[in-house]
Amino acid sequence: EPMSKRQRKKLLKQKQWEEQKDLRRQKRKEKRQKRKLERQSKLDASQEGSDRKRTRREVVPSTLRLIVDCSFDDLMVLKDVKKLHKQIQRCYAENRKAFHPVQFYLTSHGGQLKSNMNENDKGWVNWK
């Protein structure tokens, strides 16, 4: 069956792609090892611990207070409660990283939200 020029080119490219598969895999592996060695050498040079973590500067607490009222969770469907949980997690995490963290409060925490947080995020009980 005759093949069009475009089909031949496509087939040729596919063959070349398959033939060079091992070469690409090897290059990726070498690149990963190189990065690992660089990270290790940086770690050895600094000797102060993990430099992957962001160094925390002087934190100046803010006088602002952020209060999240969770008393309306009985009016929400489970999907919305899960979204609220994710938003609260994000707010807490960002506030912890902030240079001027606000005082963060959850009020009327119970019902669906509390059960969802107990189910999916057991660490919330340790939040400060």
N, CA, C and O atoms as a Tinker XYZ file with bonds, in Angstrom:
   512  protein
     1  N      0.852000   -1.184000    0.000000    73     2
     2  CA     0.000000    0.000000    0.000000    64     1     3
     3  C      0.896000    1.246000    0.000000    63     2     4     5
     4  O      1.745000    1.388000    0.880000    81     3
     5  N      0.722000    2.133000   -0.957000    73     3     6
     6  CA     1.591000    3.313000   -1.025000    64     5     7
     7  C      1.377000    4.237000    0.185000    63     6     8     9
     8  O      0.264000    4.389000    0.688000    81     7
     9  N      2.483000    4.845000    0.631000    73     7    10
    10  CA     2.443000    5.722000    1.790000    64     9    11
    11  C      2.734000    7.152000    1.353000    63    10    12    13
    12  O      3.604000    7.389000    0.516000    81    11
    13  N      2.018000    8.076000    1.911000    73    11    14
    14  CA     2.260000    9.474000    1.555000    64    13    15
    15  C      3.575000    9.940000    2.191000    63    14    16    17
    16  O      4.101000    9.319000    3.115000    81    15
    17  N      4.069000   11.028000    1.672000    73    15    18
    18  CA     5.324000   11.578000    2.161000    64    17    19
    19  C      5.202000   11.949000    3.648000    63    18    20    21
    20  O      6.125000   11.733000    4.433000    81    19
    21  N      4.075000   12.495000    4.004000    73    19    22
    22  CA     3.830000   12.889000    5.385000    64    21    23
    23  C      3.813000   11.674000    6.311000    63    22    24    25
    24  O      4.359000   11.717000    7.414000    81    23
    25  N      3.188000   10.600000    5.857000    73    23    26
    26  CA     3.140000    9.375000    6.658000    64    25    27
    27  C      4.533000    8.770000    6.842000    63    26    28    29
    28  O      4.877000    8.290000    7.922000    81    27
    29  N      5.336000    8.801000    5.758000    73    27    30
    30  CA     6.700000    8.290000    5.859000    64    29    31
    31  C      7.522000    9.086000    6.864000    63    30    32    33
    32  O      8.241000    8.521000    7.688000    81    31
    33  N      7.403000   10.410000    6.782000    73    31    34
    34  CA     8.130000   11.268000    7.717000    64    33    35
    35  C      7.705000   10.972000    9.159000    63    34    36    37
    36  O      8.535000   10.893000   10.064000    81    35
    37  N      6.419000   10.816000    9.345000    73    35    38
    38  CA     5.890000   10.548000   10.673000    64    37    39
    39  C      6.416000    9.215000   11.200000    63    38    40    41
    40  O      6.802000    9.110000   12.364000    81    39
    41  N      6.430000    8.218000   10.354000    73    39    42
    42  CA     6.926000    6.901000   10.728000    64    41    43
    43  C      8.423000    6.942000   11.046000    63    42    44    45
    44  O      8.876000    6.319000   12.006000    81    43
    45  N      9.177000    7.674000   10.241000    73    43    46
    46  CA    10.609000    7.822000   10.461000    64    45    47
    47  C     10.894000    8.514000   11.794000    63    46    48    49
    48  O     11.769000    8.089000   12.548000    81    47
    49  N     10.151000    9.579000   12.076000    73    47    50
    50  CA    10.320000   10.276000   13.340000    64    49    51
    51  C      9.986000    9.365000   14.513000    63    50    52    53
    52  O     10.675000    9.388000   15.533000    81    51
    53  N      8.950000    8.575000   14.377000    73    51    54
    54  CA     8.556000    7.649000   15.435000    64    53    55
    55  C      9.658000    6.615000   15.694000    63    54    56    57
    56  O      9.961000    6.293000   16.843000    81    55
    57  N     10.250000    6.102000   14.617000    73    55    58
    58  CA    11.351000    5.137000   14.752000    64    57    59
    59  C     12.538000    5.763000   15.469000    63    58    60    61
    60  O     13.112000    5.163000   16.377000    81    59
    61  N     12.903000    6.979000   15.053000    73    59    62
    62  CA    14.029000    7.670000   15.676000    64    61    63
    63  C     13.754000    7.912000   17.158000    63    62    64    65
    64  O     14.644000    7.760000   17.995000    81    63
    65  N     12.535000    8.282000   17.472000    73    63    66
    66  CA    12.134000    8.525000   18.858000    64    65    67
    67  C     12.313000    7.254000   19.694000    63    66    68    69
    68  O     12.848000    7.300000   20.802000    81    67
    69  N     11.870000    6.147000   19.162000    73    67    70
    70  CA    11.989000    4.871000   19.865000    64    69    71
    71  C     13.447000    4.445000   20.023000    63    70    72    73
    72  O     13.830000    3.909000   21.062000    81    71
    73  N     14.258000    4.684000   18.991000    73    71    74
    74  CA    15.658000    4.293000   19.044000    64    73    75
    75  C     16.443000    5.125000   20.067000    63    74    76    77
    76  O     17.392000    4.631000   20.677000    81    75
    77  N     16.050000    6.369000   20.249000    73    75    78
    78  CA    16.776000    7.255000   21.150000    64    77    79
    79  C     16.212000    7.249000   22.573000    63    78    80    81
    80  O     16.638000    8.029000   23.424000    81    79
    81  N     15.262000    6.372000   22.813000    73    79    82
    82  CA    14.610000    6.300000   24.112000    64    81    83
    83  C     15.615000    6.034000   25.237000    63    82    84    85
    84  O     15.611000    6.721000   26.258000    81    83
    85  N     16.472000    5.034000   25.039000    73    83    86
    86  CA    17.455000    4.682000   26.058000    64    85    87
    87  C     18.448000    5.822000   26.296000    63    86    88    89
    88  O     18.853000    6.079000   27.430000    81    87
    89  N     18.829000    6.495000   25.220000    73    87    90
    90  CA    19.754000    7.615000   25.341000    64    89    91
    91  C     19.140000    8.740000   26.181000    63    90    92    93
    92  O     19.807000    9.305000   27.047000    81    91
    93  N     17.885000    9.058000   25.927000    73    91    94
    94  CA    17.203000   10.104000   26.695000    64    93    95
    95  C     17.102000    9.707000   28.165000    63    94    96    97
    96  O     17.322000   10.526000   29.058000    81    95
    97  N     16.768000    8.453000   28.401000    73    95    98
    98  CA    16.657000    7.955000   29.772000    64    97    99
    99  C     18.001000    8.073000   30.498000    63    98   100   101
   100  O     18.052000    8.472000   31.661000    81    99
   101  N     19.072000    7.728000   29.811000    73    99   102
   102  CA    20.408000    7.807000   30.399000    64   101   103
   103  C     20.779000    9.257000   30.711000    63   102   104   105
   104  O     21.344000    9.542000   31.768000    81   103
   105  N     20.465000   10.165000   29.801000    73   103   106
   106  CA    20.762000   11.580000   30.026000    64   105   107
   107  C     20.007000   12.110000   31.245000    63   106   108   109
   108  O     20.561000   12.855000   32.054000    81   107
   109  N     18.744000   11.719000   31.365000    73   107   110
   110  CA    17.957000   12.151000   32.521000    64   109   111
   111  C     18.565000   11.622000   33.818000    63   110   112   113
   112  O     18.640000   12.339000   34.816000    81   111
   113  N     18.990000   10.378000   33.794000    73   111   114
   114  CA    19.590000    9.763000   34.973000    64   113   115
   115  C     20.882000   10.491000   35.360000    63   114   116   117
   116  O     21.107000   10.769000   36.538000    81   115
   117  N     21.722000   10.797000   34.381000    73   115   118
   118  CA    22.963000   11.517000   34.648000    64   117   119
   119  C     22.689000   12.911000   35.206000    63   118   120   121
   120  O     23.381000   13.379000   36.110000    81   119
   121  N     21.679000   13.559000   34.660000    73   119   122
   122  CA    21.317000   14.895000   35.115000    64   121   123
   123  C     20.861000   14.858000   36.571000    63   122   124   125
   124  O     21.236000   15.716000   37.370000    81   123
   125  N     20.038000   13.842000   36.913000    73   123   126
   126  CA    19.587000   13.675000   38.289000    64   125   127
   127  C     20.758000   13.445000   39.234000    63   126   128   129
   128  O     20.810000   14.027000   40.318000    81   127
   129  N     21.698000   12.596000   38.826000    73   127   130
   130  CA    22.859000   12.319000   39.663000    64   129   131
   131  C     23.721000   13.561000   39.849000    63   130   132   133
   132  O     24.242000   13.810000   40.936000    81   131
   133  N     23.864000   14.332000   38.785000    73   131   134
   134  CA    24.654000   15.565000   38.851000    64   133   135
   135  C     24.029000   16.548000   39.847000    63   134   136   137
   136  O     24.727000   17.148000   40.664000    81   135
   137  N     22.715000   16.699000   39.765000    73   135   138
   138  CA    22.024000   17.589000   40.702000    64   137   139
   139  C     22.171000   17.108000   42.138000    63   138   140   141
   140  O     22.361000   17.905000   43.056000    81   139
   141  N     22.080000   15.791000   42.322000    73   139   142
   142  CA    22.221000   15.208000   43.651000    64   141   143
   143  C     23.611000   15.489000   44.216000    63   142   144   145
   144  O     23.752000   15.846000   45.385000    81   143
   145  N     24.642000   15.324000   43.373000    73   143   146
   146  CA    26.008000   15.591000   43.824000    64   145   147
   147  C     26.218000   17.064000   44.161000    63   146   148   149
   148  O     26.888000   17.396000   45.139000    81   147
   149  N     25.637000   17.948000   43.341000    73   147   150
   150  CA    25.750000   19.384000   43.612000    64   149   151
   151  C     25.097000   19.739000   44.937000    63   150   152   153
   152  O     25.651000   20.497000   45.734000    81   151
   153  N     23.906000   19.179000   45.165000    73   151   154
   154  CA    23.212000   19.420000   46.425000    64   153   155
   155  C     24.035000   18.918000   47.606000    63   154   156   157
   156  O     24.140000   19.584000   48.636000    81   155
   157  N     24.611000   17.740000   47.438000    73   155   158
   158  CA    25.417000   17.134000   48.501000    64   157   159
   159  C     26.655000   17.978000   48.790000    63   158   160   161
   160  O     27.026000   18.168000   49.948000    81   159
   161  N     27.297000   18.488000   47.726000    73   159   162
   162  CA    28.494000   19.309000   47.936000    64   161   163
   163  C     28.138000   20.631000   48.624000    63   162   164   165
   164  O     28.896000   21.116000   49.463000    81   163
   165  N     27.000000   21.206000   48.273000    73   163   166
   166  CA    26.557000   22.434000   48.936000    64   165   167
   167  C     26.289000   22.168000   50.409000    63   166   168   169
   168  O     26.645000   22.966000   51.276000    81   167
   169  N     25.658000   21.034000   50.675000    73   167   170
   170  CA    25.334000   20.666000   52.049000    64   169   171
   171  C     26.605000   20.458000   52.855000    63   170   172   173
   172  O     26.695000   20.898000   54.001000    81   171
   173  N     27.587000   19.788000   52.263000    73   171   174
   174  CA    28.860000   19.559000   52.942000    64   173   175
   175  C     29.596000   20.869000   53.182000    63   174   176   177
   176  O     30.235000   21.046000   54.219000    81   175
   177  N     29.507000   21.783000   52.229000    73   175   178
   178  CA    30.203000   23.064000   52.349000    64   177   179
   179  C     29.585000   23.927000   53.446000    63   178   180   181
   180  O     30.306000   24.591000   54.191000    81   179
   181  N     28.297000   23.923000   53.545000    73   179   182
   182  CA    27.646000   24.804000   54.521000    64   181   183
   183  C     27.677000   24.221000   55.927000    63   182   184   185
   184  O     27.886000   24.954000   56.893000    81   183
   185  N     27.471000   22.906000   56.057000    73   183   186
   186  CA    27.507000   22.198000   57.336000    64   185   187
   187  C     26.572000   22.784000   58.385000    63   186   188   189
   188  O     26.788000   22.597000   59.583000    81   187
   189  N     25.550000   23.481000   57.952000    73   187   190
   190  CA    24.635000   24.070000   58.929000    64   189   191
   191  C     23.270000   23.420000   58.891000    63   190   192   193
   192  O     22.384000   23.805000   59.654000    81   191
   193  N     23.083000   22.457000   58.033000    73   191   194
   194  CA    21.792000   21.789000   57.948000    64   193   195
   195  C     21.234000   21.927000   56.554000    63   194   196   197
   196  O     21.955000   22.201000   55.595000    81   195
   197  N     19.994000   21.740000   56.468000    73   195   198
   198  CA    19.345000   21.749000   55.162000    64   197   199
   199  C     19.165000   23.174000   54.659000    63   198   200   201
   200  O     18.521000   23.993000   55.314000    81   199
   201  N     19.735000   23.469000   53.495000    73   199   202
   202  CA    19.546000   24.795000   52.915000    64   201   203
   203  C     18.358000   24.797000   51.973000    63   202   204   205
   204  O     18.086000   25.804000   51.319000    81   203
   205  N     17.645000   23.675000   51.894000    73   203   206
   206  CA    16.432000   23.633000   51.078000    64   205   207
   207  C     15.311000   24.385000   51.777000    63   206   208   209
   208  O     14.406000   24.913000   51.131000    81   207
   209  N     15.379000   24.429000   53.110000    73   207   210
   210  CA    14.377000   25.171000   53.853000    64   209   211
   211  C     14.723000   26.641000   53.782000    63   210   212   213
   212  O     15.895000   27.015000   53.750000    81   211
   213  N     13.719000   27.450000   53.758000    73   211   214
   214  CA    13.904000   28.890000   53.702000    64   213   215
   215  C     14.352000   29.376000   55.073000    63   214   216   217
   216  O     13.757000   29.025000   56.092000    81   215
   217  N     15.400000   30.183000   55.087000    73   215   218
   218  CA    15.852000   30.718000   56.369000    64   217   219
   219  C     14.830000   31.727000   56.859000    63   218   220   221
   220  O     14.368000   32.585000   56.107000    81   219
   221  N     14.492000   31.611000   58.110000    73   219   222
   222  CA    13.450000   32.464000   58.671000    64   221   223
   223  C     14.069000   33.746000   59.212000    63   222   224   225
   224  O     14.973000   33.719000   60.047000    81   223
   225  N     13.571000   34.844000   58.724000    73   223   226
   226  CA    14.071000   36.138000   59.179000    64   225   227
   227  C     13.375000   36.514000   60.486000    63   226   228   229
   228  O     12.562000   35.757000   61.017000    81   227
   229  N     13.703000   37.665000   60.974000    73   227   230
   230  CA    13.063000   38.144000   62.195000    64   229   231
   231  C     11.579000   38.329000   61.934000    63   230   232   233
   232  O     11.180000   39.089000   61.052000    81   231
   233  N     10.773000   37.632000   62.707000    73   231   234
   234  CA     9.331000   37.701000   62.546000    64   233   235
   235  C      8.791000   38.763000   63.483000    63   234   236   237
   236  O      9.065000   38.754000   64.683000    81   235
   237  N      8.013000   39.685000   62.914000    73   235   238
   238  CA     7.389000   40.734000   63.704000    64   237   239
   239  C      5.893000   40.448000   63.720000    63   238   240   241
   240  O      5.224000   40.629000   62.703000    81   239
   241  N      5.357000   40.006000   64.855000    73   239   242
   242  CA     3.932000   39.678000   64.894000    64   241   243
   243  C      3.069000   40.897000   64.603000    63   242   244   245
   244  O      3.394000   42.014000   65.004000    81   243
   245  N      1.990000   40.671000   63.914000    73   243   246
   246  CA     1.067000   41.738000   63.568000    64   245   247
   247  C      0.009000   41.870000   64.661000    63   246   248   249
   248  O     -0.267000   40.918000   65.390000    81   247
   249  N     -0.568000   43.041000   64.764000    73   247   250
   250  CA    -1.639000   43.241000   65.742000    64   249   251
   251  C     -2.997000   42.847000   65.169000    63   250   252   253
   252  O     -4.003000   42.851000   65.878000    81   251
   253  N     -3.016000   42.506000   63.880000    73   251   254
   254  CA    -4.265000   42.113000   63.244000    64   253   255
   255  C     -4.699000   40.728000   63.707000    63   254   256   257
   256  O     -3.872000   39.884000   64.052000    81   255
   257  N     -6.006000   40.513000   63.708000    73   255   258
   258  CA    -6.542000   39.208000   64.061000    64   257   259
   259  C     -7.428000   38.729000   62.915000    63   258   260   261
   260  O     -8.236000   39.479000   62.368000    81   259
   261  N     -7.249000   37.467000   62.575000    73   259   262
   262  CA    -8.072000   36.855000   61.532000    64   261   263
   263  C     -8.942000   35.807000   62.201000    63   262   264   265
   264  O     -8.441000   34.853000   62.795000    81   263
   265  N    -10.246000   35.993000   62.099000    73   263   266
   266  CA   -11.178000   35.076000   62.734000    64   265   267
   267  C    -12.023000   34.427000   61.647000    63   266   268   269
   268  O    -12.656000   35.110000   60.842000    81   267
   269  N    -12.023000   33.093000   61.636000    73   267   270
   270  CA   -12.843000   32.335000   60.679000    64   269   271
   271  C    -13.982000   31.713000   61.462000    63   270   272   273
   272  O    -13.764000   30.866000   62.328000    81   271
   273  N    -15.201000   32.138000   61.151000    73   271   274
   274  CA   -16.385000   31.618000   61.833000    64   273   275
   275  C    -16.879000   30.389000   61.087000    63   274   276   277
   276  O    -17.328000   30.484000   59.944000    81   275
   277  N    -16.796000   29.248000   61.732000    73   275   278
   278  CA   -17.172000   27.975000   61.097000    64   277   279
   279  C    -18.564000   27.511000   61.505000    63   278   280   281
   280  O    -18.896000   26.338000   61.336000    81   279
   281  N    -19.378000   28.408000   62.036000    73   279   282
   282  CA   -20.692000   27.999000   62.536000    64   281   283
   283  C    -21.693000   27.720000   61.415000    63   282   284   285
   284  O    -22.773000   27.187000   61.670000    81   283
   285  N    -21.345000   28.072000   60.186000    73   283   286
   286  CA   -22.278000   27.887000   59.078000    64   285   287
   287  C    -22.045000   26.589000   58.317000    63   286   288   289
   288  O    -22.641000   26.385000   57.259000    81   287
   289  N    -21.190000   25.708000   58.833000    73   287   290
   290  CA   -20.871000   24.494000   58.086000    64   289   291
   291  C    -22.050000   23.530000   58.001000    63   290   292   293
   292  O    -22.060000   22.657000   57.134000    81   291
   293  N    -23.047000   23.669000   58.883000    73   291   294
   294  CA   -24.227000   22.803000   58.784000    64   293   295
   295  C    -25.107000   23.179000   57.593000    63   294   296   297
   296  O    -25.958000   22.394000   57.175000    81   295
   297  N    -24.900000   24.383000   57.047000    73   295   298
   298  CA   -25.664000   24.823000   55.872000    64   297   299
   299  C    -24.953000   24.458000   54.566000    63   298   300   301
   300  O    -25.490000   24.684000   53.482000    81   299
   301  N    -23.752000   23.897000   54.669000    73   299   302
   302  CA   -22.956000   23.579000   53.485000    64   301   303
   303  C    -23.084000   22.109000   53.122000    63   302   304   305
   304  O    -23.369000   21.255000   53.962000    81   303
   305  N    -22.862000   21.848000   51.840000    73   303   306
   306  CA   -22.758000   20.456000   51.403000    64   305   307
   307  C    -21.324000   20.010000   51.662000    63   306   308   309
   308  O    -20.437000   20.840000   51.861000    81   307
   309  N    -21.101000   18.708000   51.658000    73   307   310
   310  CA   -19.787000   18.163000   52.000000    64   309   311
   311  C    -18.680000   18.709000   51.101000    63   310   312   313
   312  O    -17.559000   18.937000   51.556000    81   311
   313  N    -18.999000   18.919000   49.821000    73   311   314
   314  CA   -18.015000   19.447000   48.872000    64   313   315
   315  C    -17.522000   20.832000   49.317000    63   314   316   317
   316  O    -16.326000   21.119000   49.249000    81   315
   317  N    -18.442000   21.680000   49.767000    73   315   318
   318  CA   -18.071000   23.017000   50.224000    64   317   319
   319  C    -17.281000   22.963000   51.528000    63   318   320   321
   320  O    -16.378000   23.771000   51.746000    81   319
   321  N    -17.621000   22.018000   52.388000    73   319   322
   322  CA   -16.892000   21.864000   53.649000    64   321   323
   323  C    -15.451000   21.471000   53.368000    63   322   324   325
   324  O    -14.527000   21.963000   54.016000    81   323
   325  N    -15.262000   20.579000   52.393000    73   323   326
   326  CA   -13.908000   20.165000   52.028000    64   325   327
   327  C    -13.116000   21.342000   51.468000    63   326   328   329
   328  O    -11.931000   21.496000   51.761000    81   327
   329  N    -13.771000   22.165000   50.667000    73   327   330
   330  CA   -13.101000   23.350000   50.117000    64   329   331
   331  C    -12.721000   24.326000   51.226000    63   330   332   333
   332  O    -11.637000   24.910000   51.211000    81   331
   333  N    -13.627000   24.492000   52.185000    73   331   334
   334  CA   -13.348000   25.367000   53.327000    64   333   335
   335  C    -12.148000   24.843000   54.107000    63   334   336   337
   336  O    -11.285000   25.617000   54.522000    81   335
   337  N    -12.096000   23.543000   54.303000    73   335   338
   338  CA   -10.969000   22.925000   55.006000    64   337   339
   339  C     -9.659000   23.229000   54.294000    63   338   340   341
   340  O     -8.676000   23.595000   54.938000    81   339
   341  N     -9.633000   23.082000   52.962000    73   339   342
   342  CA    -8.423000   23.375000   52.187000    64   341   343
   343  C     -8.028000   24.847000   52.312000    63   342   344   345
   344  O     -6.846000   25.175000   52.414000    81   343
   345  N     -9.032000   25.727000   52.302000    73   343   346
   346  CA    -8.747000   27.162000   52.415000    64   345   347
   347  C     -8.172000   27.499000   53.791000    63   346   348   349
   348  O     -7.262000   28.320000   53.909000    81   347
   349  N     -8.709000   26.859000   54.823000    73   347   350
   350  CA    -8.194000   27.100000   56.171000    64   349   351
   351  C     -6.759000   26.589000   56.286000    63   350   352   353
   352  O     -5.908000   27.247000   56.885000    81   351
   353  N     -6.493000   25.418000   55.712000    73   351   354
   354  CA    -5.134000   24.874000   55.716000    64   353   355
   355  C     -4.171000   25.838000   55.037000    63   354   356   357
   356  O     -3.082000   26.104000   55.545000    81   355
   357  N     -4.579000   26.353000   53.896000    73   355   358
   358  CA    -3.729000   27.266000   53.134000    64   357   359
   359  C     -3.460000   28.544000   53.912000    63   358   360   361
   360  O     -2.327000   29.023000   53.959000    81   359
   361  N     -4.510000   29.097000   54.526000    73   359   362
   362  CA    -4.348000   30.319000   55.324000    64   361   363
   363  C     -3.379000   30.083000   56.474000    63   362   364   365
   364  O     -2.503000   30.907000   56.736000    81   363
   365  N     -3.538000   28.967000   57.150000    73   363   366
   366  CA    -2.666000   28.653000   58.280000    64   365   367
   367  C     -1.216000   28.521000   57.821000    63   366   368   369
   368  O     -0.307000   29.067000   58.447000    81   367
   369  N     -1.007000   27.795000   56.729000    73   367   370
   370  CA     0.353000   27.578000   56.225000    64   369   371
   371  C      1.001000   28.885000   55.792000    63   370   372   373
   372  O      2.157000   29.145000   56.126000    81   371
   373  N      0.273000   29.701000   55.057000    73   371   374
   374  CA     0.821000   30.980000   54.594000    64   373   375
   375  C      1.093000   31.913000   55.765000    63   374   376   377
   376  O      2.079000   32.650000   55.765000    81   375
   377  N      0.218000   31.877000   56.759000    73   375   378
   378  CA     0.404000   32.726000   57.925000    64   377   379
   379  C      1.663000   32.327000   58.689000    63   378   380   381
   380  O      2.371000   33.183000   59.219000    81   379
   381  N      1.937000   31.037000   58.742000    73   379   382
   382  CA     3.146000   30.570000   59.437000    64   381   383
   383  C      4.408000   31.058000   58.740000    63   382   384   385
   384  O      5.406000   31.355000   59.395000    81   383
   385  N      4.366000   31.141000   57.403000    73   383   386
   386  CA     5.540000   31.558000   56.636000    64   385   387
   387  C      5.695000   33.073000   56.555000    63   386   388   389
   388  O      6.747000   33.578000   56.162000    81   387
   389  N      4.647000   33.788000   56.927000    73   387   390
   390  CA     4.627000   35.240000   56.745000    64   389   391
   391  C      5.626000   35.936000   57.660000    63   390   392   393
   392  O      5.923000   35.449000   58.752000    81   391
   393  N      6.143000   37.074000   57.211000    73   391   394
   394  CA     7.068000   37.864000   58.011000    64   393   395
   395  C      6.318000   38.684000   59.065000    63   394   396   397
   396  O      6.895000   39.082000   60.076000    81   395
   397  N      5.034000   38.931000   58.821000    73   395   398
   398  CA     4.190000   39.628000   59.789000    64   397   399
   399  C      2.925000   38.783000   59.993000    63   398   400   401
   400  O      1.855000   39.138000   59.499000    81   399
   401  N      3.050000   37.672000   60.716000    73   399   402
   402  CA     1.884000   36.790000   60.870000    64   401   403
   403  C      0.789000   37.430000   61.720000    63   402   404   405
   404  O      1.061000   38.129000   62.696000    81   403
   405  N     -0.441000   37.176000   61.327000    73   403   406
   406  CA    -1.590000   37.672000   62.085000    64   405   407
   407  C     -1.997000   36.617000   63.100000    63   406   408   409
   408  O     -1.592000   35.459000   62.997000    81   407
   409  N     -2.797000   37.017000   64.080000    73   407   410
   410  CA    -3.330000   36.042000   65.028000    64   409   411
   411  C     -4.516000   35.372000   64.347000    63   410   412   413
   412  O     -5.454000   36.041000   63.912000    81   411
   413  N     -4.465000   34.057000   64.260000    73   411   414
   414  CA    -5.409000   33.277000   63.456000    64   413   415
   415  C     -6.305000   32.469000   64.389000    63   414   416   417
   416  O     -5.820000   31.654000   65.174000    81   415
   417  N     -7.627000   32.700000   64.300000    73   415   418
   418  CA    -8.580000   32.004000   65.162000    64   417   419
   419  C     -9.631000   31.282000   64.337000    63   418   420   421
   420  O    -10.085000   31.786000   63.310000    81   419
   421  N    -10.015000   30.092000   64.798000    73   419   422
   422  CA   -11.166000   29.372000   64.252000    64   421   423
   423  C    -12.232000   29.354000   65.334000    63   422   424   425
   424  O    -11.963000   28.937000   66.460000    81   423
   425  N    -13.440000   29.802000   65.007000    73   423   426
   426  CA   -14.513000   29.791000   66.005000    64   425   427
   427  C    -15.614000   28.844000   65.557000    63   426   428   429
   428  O    -15.779000   28.578000   64.366000    81   427
   429  N    -16.356000   28.348000   66.519000    73   427   430
   430  CA   -17.475000   27.421000   66.284000    64   429   431
   431  C    -17.038000   26.238000   65.436000    63   430   432   433
   432  O    -17.742000   25.802000   64.525000    81   431
   433  N    -15.877000   25.741000   65.757000    73   431   434
   434  CA   -15.293000   24.646000   64.992000    64   433   435
   435  C    -15.918000   23.334000   65.447000    63   434   436   437
   436  O    -15.640000   22.855000   66.546000    81   435
   437  N    -16.750000   22.765000   64.611000    73   435   438
   438  CA   -17.410000   21.506000   64.962000    64   437   439
   439  C    -18.185000   20.986000   63.772000    63   438   440   441
   440  O    -18.063000   21.519000   62.669000    81   439
   441  N    -18.967000   19.969000   63.979000    73   439   442
   442  CA   -19.826000   19.435000   62.933000    64   441   443
   443  C    -19.048000   18.796000   61.804000    63   442   444   445
   444  O    -18.067000   18.085000   62.024000    81   443
   445  N    -19.510000   19.064000   60.572000    73   443   446
   446  CA   -18.913000   18.457000   59.379000    64   445   447
   447  C    -17.452000   18.841000   59.203000    63   446   448   449
   448  O    -16.623000   18.013000   58.825000    81   447
   449  N    -17.144000   20.102000   59.480000    73   447   450
   450  CA   -15.777000   20.583000   59.277000    64   449   451
   451  C    -14.805000   19.855000   60.205000    63   450   452   453
   452  O    -13.740000   19.411000   59.775000    81   451
   453  N    -15.176000   19.738000   61.464000    73   451   454
   454  CA   -14.290000   19.076000   62.424000    64   453   455
   455  C    -14.095000   17.611000   62.061000    63   454   456   457
   456  O    -12.979000   17.098000   62.140000    81   455
   457  N    -15.169000   16.930000   61.663000    73   455   458
   458  CA   -15.038000   15.518000   61.288000    64   457   459
   459  C    -14.194000   15.373000   60.032000    63   458   460   461
   460  O    -13.408000   14.431000   59.925000    81   459
   461  N    -14.341000   16.292000   59.075000    73   459   462
   462  CA   -13.533000   16.253000   57.856000    64   461   463
   463  C    -12.062000   16.509000   58.172000    63   462   464   465
   464  O    -11.184000   15.861000   57.602000    81   463
   465  N    -11.789000   17.444000   59.072000    73   463   466
   466  CA   -10.405000   17.734000   59.439000    64   465   467
   467  C     -9.799000   16.555000   60.203000    63   466   468   469
   468  O     -8.625000   16.237000   60.016000    81   467
   469  N    -10.580000   15.914000   61.052000    73   467   470
   470  CA   -10.084000   14.735000   61.774000    64   469   471
   471  C     -9.779000   13.605000   60.806000    63   470   472   473
   472  O     -8.826000   12.851000   61.002000    81   471
   473  N    -10.585000   13.490000   59.766000    73   471   474
   474  CA   -10.423000   12.430000   58.780000    64   473   475
   475  C     -9.192000   12.645000   57.909000    63   474   476   477
   476  O     -8.403000   11.723000   57.703000    81   475
   477  N     -9.031000   13.859000   57.402000    73   475   478
   478  CA    -8.036000   14.132000   56.369000    64   477   479
   479  C     -6.765000   14.815000   56.856000    63   478   480   481
   480  O     -5.745000   14.771000   56.170000    81   479
   481  N     -6.806000   15.440000   58.019000    73   479   482
   482  CA    -5.645000   16.210000   58.477000    64   481   483
   483  C     -5.549000   16.101000   59.989000    63   482   484   485
   484  O     -6.006000   16.987000   60.711000    81   483
   485  N     -4.966000   15.031000   60.460000    73   483   486
   486  CA    -4.896000   14.785000   61.894000    64   485   487
   487  C     -3.966000   15.754000   62.610000    63   486   488   489
   488  O     -4.019000   15.865000   63.835000    81   487
   489  N     -3.119000   16.452000   61.872000    73   487   490
   490  CA    -2.153000   17.360000   62.478000    64   489   491
   491  C     -2.754000   18.695000   62.908000    63   490   492   493
   492  O     -2.070000   19.481000   63.564000    81   491
   493  N     -3.981000   18.972000   62.568000    73   491   494
   494  CA    -4.568000   20.277000   62.904000    64   493   495
   495  C     -4.676000   20.473000   64.412000    63   494   496   497
   496  O     -4.712000   21.612000   64.879000    81   495
   497  N     -4.727000   19.395000   65.180000    73   495   498
   498  CA    -4.843000   19.538000   66.636000    64   497   499
   499  C     -3.584000   20.167000   67.240000    63   498   500   501
   500  O     -3.625000   20.677000   68.359000    81   499
   501  N     -2.468000   20.133000   66.508000    73   499   502
   502  CA    -1.212000   20.704000   66.996000    64   501   503
   503  C     -1.016000   22.155000   66.553000    63   502   504   505
   504  O      0.010000   22.759000   66.866000    81   503
   505  N     -1.970000   22.711000   65.841000    73   503   506
   506  CA    -1.842000   24.082000   65.395000    64   505   507
   507  C     -1.781000   25.002000   66.599000    63   506   508   509
   508  O     -2.439000   24.772000   67.614000    81   507
   509  N     -0.992000   26.027000   66.469000    73   507   510
   510  CA    -0.875000   27.018000   67.548000    64   509   511
   511  C     -1.777000   28.189000   67.248000    63   510   512
   512  O     -1.834000   29.140000   68.027000    81   511
